[in-house]
Each structure stands twice: as C-alpha cells, then as structure tokens.
Coordinates of N, CA and C in Angstrom, one line a residue:
I38 N 11.6 -10.9 18.4 CA 11.5 -9.6 19.1 C 10.0 -9.6 19.5
N39 N 10.0 -9.2 20.7 CA 8.5 -9.1 21.4 C 7.6 -8.1 20.7
A40 N 6.3 -8.2 21.0 CA 5.4 -7.2 20.2 C 5.6 -5.8 20.6
E41 N 5.9 -5.4 21.8 CA 6.1 -4.1 22.3 C 7.3 -3.5 21.7
Y42 N 8.3 -4.3 21.6 CA 9.6 -3.7 20.9 C 9.4 -3.6 19.4
G43 N 8.5 -4.3 18.8 CA 8.2 -4.2 17.5 C 7.5 -2.9 17.2
E44 N 6.7 -2.4 18.1 CA 5.9 -1.1 18.0 C 7.1 -0.1 18.0
F45 N 8.0 -0.1 18.8 CA 9.0 0.8 18.9 C 9.8 0.9 17.6
Q46 N 10.1 -0.2 17.1 CA 10.7 -0.2 15.7 C 10.0 0.4 14.6
T47 N 8.6 0.2 14.9 CA 7.8 0.9 13.7 C 7.8 2.5 13.9
Y48 N 7.8 2.9 15.1 CA 8.0 4.4 15.3 C 9.4 4.9 14.7
Q49 N 10.3 4.0 15.0 CA 11.7 4.4 14.7 C 11.9 4.5 13.2
H50 N 11.4 3.4 12.4 CA 11.5 3.6 10.9 C 10.6 4.7 10.3
Y51 N 9.6 5.1 11.0 CA 8.9 6.2 10.5 C 9.6 7.6 10.7
F52 N 10.2 7.7 12.0 CA 11.0 8.9 12.2 C 12.1 9.0 11.3
I53 N 12.9 7.9 11.1 CA 14.1 8.0 10.1 C 13.8 8.4 8.8
Q54 N 12.6 8.0 8.3 CA 12.2 8.3 7.0 C 11.8 10.0 7.0
I55 N 11.3 10.4 8.0 CA 11.1 12.0 8.1 C 12.3 12.7 8.1
N56 N 13.3 12.1 9.0 CA 14.6 12.8 9.2 C 15.3 13.0 7.8
L57 N 15.1 11.8 7.0 CA 16.0 11.8 5.7 C 15.3 12.6 4.6
S58 N 14.0 12.7 4.8 CA 13.2 13.4 3.7 C 13.6 14.9 3.9
S59 N 13.8 15.5 5.2 CA 14.1 16.7 5.4 C 15.4 17.1 5.0
V60 N 16.3 16.1 5.0 CA 17.7 16.3 4.6 C 17.7 16.4 3.1
M61 N 16.8 15.8 2.4 CA 16.8 15.7 1.0 C 16.0 17.0 0.4
G62 N 15.3 17.9 1.1 CA 14.5 18.9 0.4 C 15.2 19.9 -0.5
S63 N 14.7 20.9 -1.0 CA 15.4 21.9 -1.6 C 15.9 21.7 -3.0
K64 N 16.4 22.9 -3.6 CA 17.0 22.7 -5.1 C 17.9 23.8 -5.4
T65 N 19.0 23.6 -6.1 CA 19.9 24.6 -6.6 C 20.1 24.1 -8.0
S66 N 21.1 24.9 -8.6 CA 21.5 24.5 -10.0 C 22.9 24.1 -10.2
I67 N 23.6 23.7 -9.0 CA 25.1 23.2 -9.0 C 25.0 21.9 -9.8
M68 N 26.1 21.7 -10.6 CA 26.3 20.4 -11.4 C 27.7 19.8 -11.1
L69 N 27.7 18.5 -11.2 CA 29.0 17.8 -11.1 C 29.4 17.4 -12.5
R70 N 30.7 17.2 -12.5 CA 31.4 16.7 -13.6 C 31.0 15.2 -13.9
P71 N 30.8 15.0 -15.3 CA 30.4 13.5 -15.6 C 31.1 12.4 -14.9
E72 N 32.5 12.6 -14.8 CA 33.4 11.6 -14.2 C 33.1 11.2 -12.8
E73 N 32.7 12.5 -12.1 CA 32.4 12.4 -10.7 C 31.1 11.7 -10.5
I74 N 30.2 11.9 -11.4 CA 28.8 11.3 -11.3 C 29.0 9.8 -11.5
Q75 N 29.7 9.5 -12.4 CA 29.9 8.0 -12.7 C 30.5 7.3 -11.6
T76 N 31.6 7.9 -11.0 CA 32.3 7.2 -9.8 C 31.2 7.1 -8.7
I77 N 30.5 8.1 -8.2 CA 29.4 8.1 -7.3 C 28.4 7.0 -7.6
S78 N 27.8 6.9 -8.8 CA 27.0 5.9 -9.4 C 27.5 4.6 -9.1
D79 N 28.7 4.3 -9.4 CA 29.3 3.0 -9.3 C 29.2 2.5 -7.8
K80 N 29.6 3.5 -6.9 CA 29.6 3.2 -5.6 C 28.2 3.2 -4.8
T81 N 27.3 4.1 -5.4 CA 26.0 4.1 -4.6 C 24.7 3.4 -5.3
G82 N 24.8 3.3 -6.8 CA 23.8 2.8 -7.4 C 22.8 3.9 -7.8
F83 N 23.0 5.2 -7.3 CA 22.1 6.3 -7.7 C 22.2 6.5 -9.0
T84 N 21.1 6.9 -9.7 CA 21.1 7.4 -11.1 C 21.7 8.9 -11.2
T85 N 22.0 9.3 -12.3 CA 22.6 10.6 -12.7 C 21.7 11.7 -12.0
R86 N 20.3 11.6 -12.3 CA 19.4 12.5 -11.8 C 19.4 12.5 -10.4
E87 N 19.3 11.4 -9.5 CA 19.4 11.3 -8.2 C 20.7 12.0 -7.6
I88 N 21.8 11.7 -8.1 CA 23.2 12.3 -7.8 C 23.1 13.8 -7.7
V89 N 22.7 14.3 -8.9 CA 22.7 15.8 -9.0 C 21.7 16.5 -8.0
R90 N 20.5 15.8 -7.9 CA 19.5 16.2 -6.8 C 20.4 16.4 -5.4
L91 N 21.0 15.2 -5.1 CA 21.6 15.0 -3.7 C 22.7 16.3 -3.7
Y92 N 23.4 16.4 -4.8 CA 24.6 17.3 -4.6 C 24.0 18.8 -4.5
N93 N 22.8 19.0 -5.2 CA 22.3 20.4 -5.0 C 21.9 20.6 -3.5
R94 N 21.4 19.6 -3.0 CA 20.9 19.8 -1.6 C 22.2 19.8 -0.6
F95 N 23.2 19.0 -0.9 CA 24.3 19.0 -0.2 C 25.0 20.5 -0.3
A96 N 24.9 21.1 -1.5 CA 25.4 22.5 -1.6 C 24.7 23.4 -0.8
C97 N 23.3 23.2 -0.7 CA 22.5 24.2 0.1 C 22.8 24.0 1.6
L98 N 23.1 22.9 2.0 CA 23.5 22.6 3.4 C 24.9 23.0 3.8
D99 N 25.7 23.2 2.7 CA 27.1 23.4 3.1 C 27.2 25.2 3.0
K100 N 26.7 25.8 4.2 CA 26.6 27.1 4.1 C 28.1 27.8 4.1
T101 N 29.1 27.1 4.5 CA 30.4 27.8 4.5 C 31.2 27.5 3.2
R102 N 30.7 26.7 2.3 CA 31.1 26.5 1.0 C 32.4 25.7 1.2
S103 N 32.7 24.9 2.2 CA 33.9 24.3 2.6 C 34.1 22.9 1.8
G104 N 32.9 22.4 1.2 CA 32.9 21.2 0.5 C 32.6 20.0 1.5
S105 N 32.1 20.4 2.7 CA 32.0 19.2 3.7 C 30.8 19.8 4.6
L106 N 30.2 18.8 5.4 CA 29.2 19.3 6.3 C 29.6 18.8 7.7
R107 N 29.1 19.4 8.5 CA 29.3 19.1 10.0 C 27.9 18.9 10.7
R108 N 28.0 18.5 11.9 CA 26.8 18.3 12.6 C 25.9 19.3 12.6
E109 N 26.4 20.5 12.9 CA 25.4 21.7 13.1 C 24.7 22.1 11.6
D110 N 25.2 21.7 10.7 CA 24.6 22.0 9.3 C 23.2 21.2 9.1
L111 N 23.4 19.9 9.8 CA 22.1 19.2 9.8 C 21.1 19.5 10.8
Q112 N 21.7 20.0 12.0 CA 21.0 20.4 13.2 C 20.1 21.6 12.8
N113 N 20.6 22.3 12.0 CA 19.9 23.6 11.6 C 18.7 23.5 10.7
I114 N 18.4 22.2 10.2 CA 17.4 22.1 9.5 C 16.0 22.0 10.4
P115 N 15.0 23.0 10.2 CA 14.0 22.9 11.4 C 13.3 21.8 11.3
E116 N 12.8 21.1 10.3 CA 12.1 19.8 10.2 C 12.8 18.6 10.8
F117 N 14.3 18.8 10.6 CA 15.1 17.7 11.2 C 15.4 17.9 12.8
S118 N 15.5 19.2 13.2 CA 15.8 19.3 14.5 C 14.8 19.0 15.7
V119 N 13.5 19.0 15.3 CA 12.3 18.8 15.9 C 12.0 17.2 16.1
N120 N 12.7 16.4 15.4 CA 12.4 15.1 15.4 C 13.1 14.2 16.4
P121 N 12.4 13.2 17.0 CA 12.9 12.6 18.1 C 14.3 11.9 17.9
L122 N 14.4 11.4 16.6 CA 15.6 10.7 16.2 C 16.7 11.5 15.7
C123 N 16.5 12.8 15.8 CA 17.5 13.7 14.9 C 19.0 13.5 15.5
G124 N 19.1 13.4 16.8 CA 20.4 13.3 17.4 C 21.1 11.9 16.9
R125 N 20.3 11.0 16.9 CA 20.9 9.6 16.6 C 21.2 9.5 15.1
V126 N 20.3 10.0 14.2 CA 20.6 10.0 12.8 C 21.8 10.8 12.5
I127 N 21.9 11.9 13.2 CA 23.2 12.8 13.0 C 24.4 12.1 13.3
E128 N 24.4 11.4 14.5 CA 25.4 10.7 14.8 C 25.9 9.5 13.8
A129 N 24.9 8.9 13.2 CA 25.2 7.9 12.3 C 25.9 8.6 11.0
F130 N 25.4 9.6 10.6 CA 25.9 10.4 9.5 C 27.6 10.7 9.8
F131 N 27.9 10.9 11.0 CA 29.2 11.4 11.4 C 29.8 10.4 12.3
W132 N 29.7 9.2 12.1 CA 30.2 7.9 12.8 C 31.6 8.0 13.0
D133 N 32.3 8.3 11.9 CA 33.9 8.0 11.8 C 34.6 9.3 11.9
S134 N 33.9 10.5 11.7 CA 34.5 11.7 11.7 C 33.7 13.0 11.9
D135 N 34.1 14.1 12.1 CA 33.4 15.3 12.4 C 32.9 16.0 11.2
E136 N 33.4 15.5 9.9 CA 33.0 16.1 8.8 C 32.5 15.1 7.8
V137 N 31.7 15.4 6.8 CA 31.6 14.4 5.7 C 31.5 15.2 4.3
N138 N 32.2 14.6 3.3 CA 32.2 15.2 2.0 C 31.0 14.8 1.2
F139 N 30.9 15.2 0.1 CA 29.8 14.8 -0.7 C 29.8 13.2 -1.2
M140 N 31.0 12.7 -1.3 CA 30.9 11.3 -1.6 C 30.4 10.5 -0.3
Q141 N 30.9 10.8 0.7 CA 30.4 10.2 2.0 C 29.0 10.4 2.3
F142 N 28.4 11.6 1.9 CA 27.0 11.9 2.1 C 26.1 10.9 1.2
A143 N 26.6 10.8 -0.1 CA 25.9 10.0 -1.0 C 26.0 8.6 -0.6
I144 N 27.0 8.1 -0.2 CA 27.2 6.8 0.3 C 26.4 6.3 1.4
L145 N 26.3 7.2 2.4 CA 25.4 6.9 3.6 C 23.9 7.1 3.2
L146 N 23.5 8.0 2.3 CA 22.2 8.0 2.0 C 21.7 6.9 1.0
S147 N 22.8 6.3 0.4 CA 22.4 5.2 -0.7 C 22.0 3.9 0.2
T148 N 22.4 3.9 1.5 CA 21.9 2.9 2.3 C 20.3 2.8 2.4
F149 N 19.6 3.9 2.2 CA 18.4 4.0 2.2 C 17.7 3.9 0.8
R150 N 18.4 3.8 -0.2 CA 17.9 3.6 -1.6 C 17.2 2.3 -1.6
P151 N 16.0 2.1 -2.2 CA 15.3 0.8 -2.4 C 16.2 -0.2 -3.1
I152 N 16.4 -1.2 -2.6 CA 17.3 -2.2 -3.2 C 16.7 -2.8 -4.7
R153 N 17.4 -2.7 -5.6 CA 17.2 -3.1 -7.0 C 18.4 -4.0 -7.4
K154 N 17.9 -5.2 -7.8 CA 18.9 -6.2 -8.2 C 20.1 -5.9 -9.1
A155 N 19.7 -4.9 -10.1 CA 20.8 -4.6 -10.9 C 21.8 -3.6 -10.4
T156 N 21.5 -2.9 -9.3 CA 22.3 -2.0 -8.8 C 22.6 -2.0 -7.3
V157 N 22.6 -3.3 -6.8 CA 23.1 -3.7 -5.5 C 24.4 -3.2 -5.2
T158 N 24.8 -2.5 -4.3 CA 26.2 -2.1 -4.0 C 26.8 -2.5 -2.6
E159 N 28.0 -2.1 -2.3 CA 28.5 -2.6 -1.0 C 27.6 -1.9 0.2
F160 N 27.0 -0.8 0.0 CA 26.3 -0.1 1.1 C 24.8 -0.3 0.9
N161 N 24.3 -0.5 -0.2 CA 22.9 -0.5 -0.5 C 22.4 -2.1 -0.5
N162 N 22.3 -2.5 0.7 CA 22.0 -4.1 0.7 C 21.4 -4.1 2.1
R163 N 20.8 -5.3 2.3 CA 20.3 -5.7 3.6 C 21.3 -5.4 4.8
E164 N 22.3 -6.0 4.6 CA 23.5 -5.8 5.7 C 23.8 -4.2 6.0
G165 N 23.9 -3.4 4.8 CA 24.1 -2.0 5.2 C 22.9 -1.4 6.0
K166 N 21.8 -1.7 5.7 CA 20.6 -1.2 6.4 C 20.6 -1.5 7.7
I167 N 20.9 -2.9 8.1 CA 21.0 -3.4 9.5 C 22.2 -2.6 10.2
R168 N 23.3 -2.5 9.6 CA 24.4 -1.8 10.2 C 24.0 -0.4 10.6
F169 N 23.4 0.3 9.8 CA 22.9 1.6 10.2 C 21.9 1.6 11.4
L170 N 21.0 0.7 11.4 CA 20.1 0.5 12.4 C 20.8 0.2 13.9
F171 N 21.8 -0.6 13.7 CA 22.7 -1.0 14.9 C 23.4 0.3 15.4
R172 N 23.9 1.1 14.5 CA 24.6 2.4 14.9 C 23.6 3.5 15.5
L173 N 22.4 3.3 15.1 CA 21.4 4.2 15.7 C 21.2 3.9 17.2
Y174 N 21.2 2.7 17.6 CA 21.2 2.2 19.0 C 22.4 2.4 19.7
D175 N 23.6 2.1 19.1 CA 24.8 2.2 19.8 C 25.2 3.6 20.2
V176 N 24.7 4.0 21.1 CA 24.9 5.4 21.4 C 26.5 5.7 22.0
D177 N 27.0 4.9 22.8 CA 28.3 5.1 23.1 C 29.5 4.5 22.2
K178 N 29.1 4.1 21.1 CA 30.0 3.6 20.0 C 30.9 2.6 20.4
D179 N 30.5 1.8 21.2 CA 31.3 0.6 21.6 C 31.1 -0.7 20.8
N180 N 30.3 -0.7 19.7 CA 30.0 -1.9 19.1 C 29.3 -3.1 19.7
R181 N 28.5 -2.5 20.8 CA 27.7 -3.4 21.4 C 26.5 -2.6 21.9
L182 N 25.3 -3.3 22.2 CA 24.2 -2.6 22.6 C 24.0 -2.9 24.2
S183 N 23.9 -1.9 25.0 CA 23.6 -2.1 26.4 C 22.2 -1.8 26.8
K184 N 21.7 -2.0 28.0 CA 20.4 -1.5 28.3 C 20.4 -0.1 28.4
E185 N 21.4 0.7 28.6 CA 21.6 2.2 28.6 C 21.3 2.6 27.2
D186 N 22.1 1.9 26.2 CA 21.7 2.4 24.8 C 20.3 2.2 24.4
F187 N 19.7 1.2 24.7 CA 18.3 0.9 24.4 C 17.4 2.1 25.0
H188 N 17.7 2.3 26.2 CA 16.8 3.2 27.1 C 16.8 4.6 26.4
E189 N 18.1 5.1 26.2 CA 18.2 6.3 25.5 C 17.6 6.6 24.4
V190 N 17.5 5.5 23.4 CA 16.9 5.6 22.2 C 15.4 5.5 22.4
L191 N 14.9 4.6 23.0 CA 13.5 4.3 23.0 C 12.8 5.5 23.8
S192 N 13.6 5.9 24.8 CA 13.0 7.3 25.5 C 12.7 8.3 24.8
G193 N 13.7 8.5 23.8 CA 13.7 9.8 22.9 C 12.5 9.5 21.8
L194 N 12.0 8.3 21.6 CA 11.0 8.1 20.8 C 9.6 8.2 21.3
V195 N 9.5 7.7 22.5 CA 8.2 7.7 23.1 C 7.9 8.8 24.2
G196 N 9.1 9.5 24.6 CA 9.0 10.4 25.7 C 8.6 10.0 27.0
G197 N 7.6 10.7 27.5 CA 7.1 10.2 28.7 C 5.7 9.5 28.6
T198 N 5.4 9.1 27.4 CA 4.1 8.3 27.2 C 4.2 6.7 27.7
V199 N 5.2 6.2 28.1 CA 5.4 4.9 28.4 C 5.9 5.0 29.9
D200 N 5.1 4.2 30.9 CA 5.7 4.1 32.1 C 7.0 3.7 32.3
P201 N 8.0 4.1 33.1 CA 9.2 3.6 33.2 C 9.5 2.2 33.6
D202 N 8.7 1.7 34.3 CA 8.6 0.2 34.7 C 8.4 -0.5 33.5
E203 N 7.5 -0.3 32.7 CA 7.0 -0.8 31.5 C 8.1 -0.8 30.5
M204 N 8.7 0.3 30.4 CA 9.9 0.6 29.4 C 11.1 -0.5 29.8
E205 N 11.2 -0.5 31.1 CA 12.4 -1.4 31.6 C 12.2 -2.8 31.2
K206 N 10.9 -3.1 31.3 CA 10.4 -4.5 31.0 C 10.6 -4.8 29.6
V207 N 10.2 -4.0 28.7 CA 10.3 -4.1 27.3 C 11.8 -4.2 26.9
I208 N 12.7 -3.4 27.5 CA 14.1 -3.3 27.2 C 14.6 -4.7 27.6
M209 N 14.5 -5.1 28.7 CA 14.9 -6.5 29.2 C 14.6 -7.6 28.5
R210 N 13.3 -7.5 28.0 CA 12.7 -8.8 27.2 C 13.6 -8.7 26.0
A211 N 13.7 -7.5 25.4 CA 14.3 -7.4 23.9 C 15.9 -8.0 24.1
I212 N 16.4 -7.5 25.1 CA 17.9 -8.1 25.4 C 17.9 -9.5 25.6
D213 N 16.9 -10.1 26.4 CA 17.0 -11.4 26.8 C 16.6 -12.2 25.6
E214 N 15.7 -12.0 24.7 CA 15.4 -12.6 23.5 C 16.6 -12.6 22.6
A215 N 17.3 -11.6 22.6 CA 18.5 -11.6 21.7 C 19.5 -12.5 22.0
G216 N 19.4 -13.0 23.2 CA 20.6 -13.9 23.7 C 21.8 -13.3 24.2
A217 N 21.5 -12.2 25.0 CA 22.6 -11.2 25.5 C 23.7 -12.0 26.0
D218 N 25.0 -11.4 26.0 CA 26.2 -11.9 26.6 C 26.2 -11.1 28.0
I219 N 27.1 -11.4 28.8 CA 27.5 -10.7 29.9 C 29.0 -10.4 30.1
N220 N 29.2 -9.0 30.3 CA 30.6 -8.6 30.4 C 31.3 -8.9 31.7
T221 N 32.6 -8.5 31.8 CA 33.2 -8.8 33.2 C 32.7 -8.1 34.4
S222 N 31.8 -7.0 34.1 CA 31.1 -6.3 35.1 C 29.8 -6.8 35.5
G223 N 29.5 -7.9 34.8 CA 28.2 -8.4 35.1 C 27.0 -7.7 34.3
E224 N 27.3 -6.8 33.3 CA 26.4 -6.2 32.6 C 26.0 -6.9 31.2
L225 N 24.6 -7.0 31.0 CA 24.3 -7.5 29.8 C 24.4 -6.6 28.4
F226 N 24.7 -7.2 27.4 CA 24.9 -6.5 26.0 C 24.6 -7.4 24.9
I227 N 24.4 -6.8 23.9 CA 24.1 -7.4 22.5 C 25.0 -7.2 21.5
T228 N 25.6 -8.1 21.0 CA 26.5 -7.8 19.8 C 25.9 -7.6 18.6
Y229 N 26.6 -7.2 17.5 CA 25.9 -7.0 16.3 C 25.3 -8.3 15.7
D230 N 26.0 -9.3 15.7 CA 25.6 -10.7 15.1 C 24.1 -11.0 15.8
Q231 N 24.1 -10.8 17.2 CA 22.9 -11.0 17.8 C 21.7 -10.0 17.4
F232 N 22.1 -8.8 17.5 CA 21.1 -7.9 16.8 C 20.6 -8.3 15.4
K233 N 21.5 -8.6 14.5 CA 21.1 -8.9 13.2 C 20.2 -10.2 13.3
K234 N 20.5 -11.1 14.1 CA 19.6 -12.3 14.1 C 18.1 -11.9 14.7
T235 N 18.1 -11.0 15.5 CA 16.6 -10.7 15.8 C 15.8 -10.0 14.7
L236 N 16.6 -9.7 13.6 CA 15.8 -9.0 12.5 C 15.7 -10.1 11.3
D237 N 15.9 -11.3 11.7 CA 15.7 -12.3 10.6 C 14.5 -12.2 9.8
H238 N 13.3 -12.0 10.6 CA 12.0 -12.1 10.0 C 11.4 -10.6 10.0
V239 N 12.4 -9.7 9.9 CA 11.7 -8.3 9.6 C 12.0 -7.9 8.3
D240 N 11.2 -7.2 7.7 CA 11.4 -6.7 6.2 C 12.3 -5.4 6.2
V241 N 13.5 -5.4 6.5 CA 14.3 -4.4 6.7 C 14.6 -3.6 5.5
E242 N 14.6 -4.4 4.3 CA 14.7 -3.8 3.1 C 13.7 -2.7 2.7
T243 N 12.4 -3.1 3.1 CA 11.4 -2.1 2.8 C 11.3 -1.0 3.9
R244 N 11.4 -1.4 5.2 CA 11.3 -0.4 6.1 C 12.3 0.7 6.2
L245 N 13.5 0.2 5.7 CA 14.7 1.4 5.7 C 14.9 1.6 4.3
S246 N 13.8 1.8 3.6 CA 14.1 2.5 2.1 C 13.1 3.6 2.0
M247 N 13.5 4.5 1.1 CA 12.7 5.8 0.8 C 13.0 6.2 -0.7
P248 N 12.0 6.9 -1.4 CA 12.3 7.3 -2.7 C 13.3 8.4 -2.8
F249 N 14.0 8.4 -3.7 CA 15.0 9.4 -4.1 C 14.6 10.0 -5.6

C-alpha cells in the first residue's frame, strides 16, 4: 500500500477507536445470569467484568427496553455522531440486520479486543479484524471494493483537505497495487482476498485493538 493510502489508514484506525470508546462509556447496575455470562465469554473471550460492563452500556443505549439496538440508538450518542466514520462503523454493526441483541453486540465488539493467545475466538483474531475493516470500505455491501467505495470512505475521513485530483490518484494507486480485477462493465474492483493481501505487513492486531 502506498504511503498516502497508509496515512488514510492511520486516520481510519484512530477514528474507529474514538467511535468504539463512545459506545463503551457510561455505567448502570444491570446484571446477567452466570450461565449467560459464560456463554458470551466462550464466544468472545471477554472476562466476566468486561461482559457486565458491556451489558450495562448496552442497557443504557437500549432506550426502548426492547432487548435490541437499532442504528438510531448509536447515532444518538453525541461523541459518536460527530465522528467522520460514524456512519460506516454503524453499518458494520448492522451488517446483516436492522437490529442487534446483546450477544451480537458483544461478538462484534470482541473483534476489537486485544488478541490474547489463551482466549483467541472465532471473531477475535486477525481475520476478524480484517473482515471488519473490509466491511468499513464496502459501502454498497457487494463483497468487493470499487473506486466509489474508497472515495466515499476516504472523503469522509479527510473532508475537503485533500485536492480531488490527488484523492483520485491515491485511490487508483491503491486499487492498482492491490491487483484489482475488472468486471463485465470494465470497472475495477478489489476482492476480499486482494484487500487482505495488501495488509500482509500491517499490524492489524494492534491497530484494531482497544482496551475493554
């Protein structure tokens, strides 16, 4: 990945951490049953204390007491809503549905738990972190990244601080270096495997981790 694109990635990781920190805030006194905590711990690798903290925050966000969260529940967090990656992170939360229950909420956040050998899970590993990053860019959810996908995400990150022509050059270089394919309409796109390959020498495990 070229140097300019690497700078965009640095911005991106910084804003992801700010977004997730705002989701994590606050406290209440709601508790889970021991068997529920154990099941979630097995799936996510979170400790009991971390799970209780997550559940308390989930309950605070669940204003309707429905047992699930919708997009607007996250959009209403002040620190979250003003962040340039807010919309993309929210879409990653609600990738497969319009609601998430606490189990789904915990599993998604476990992607950002620092990787510990003793508690590596299906979701908390390098692959899971890269998959989340890919979804962050996949604006139209077609499982491939186009020039338009990159442009929308990077424009949100840097706003008007980068000249449009320079932005175009950065995007095209990134796509070219990833070994992009061409579809039947002659449009360039990057597959998940190609995207993953560009991150071979990037410390994704550290950059997409945050303390819980």
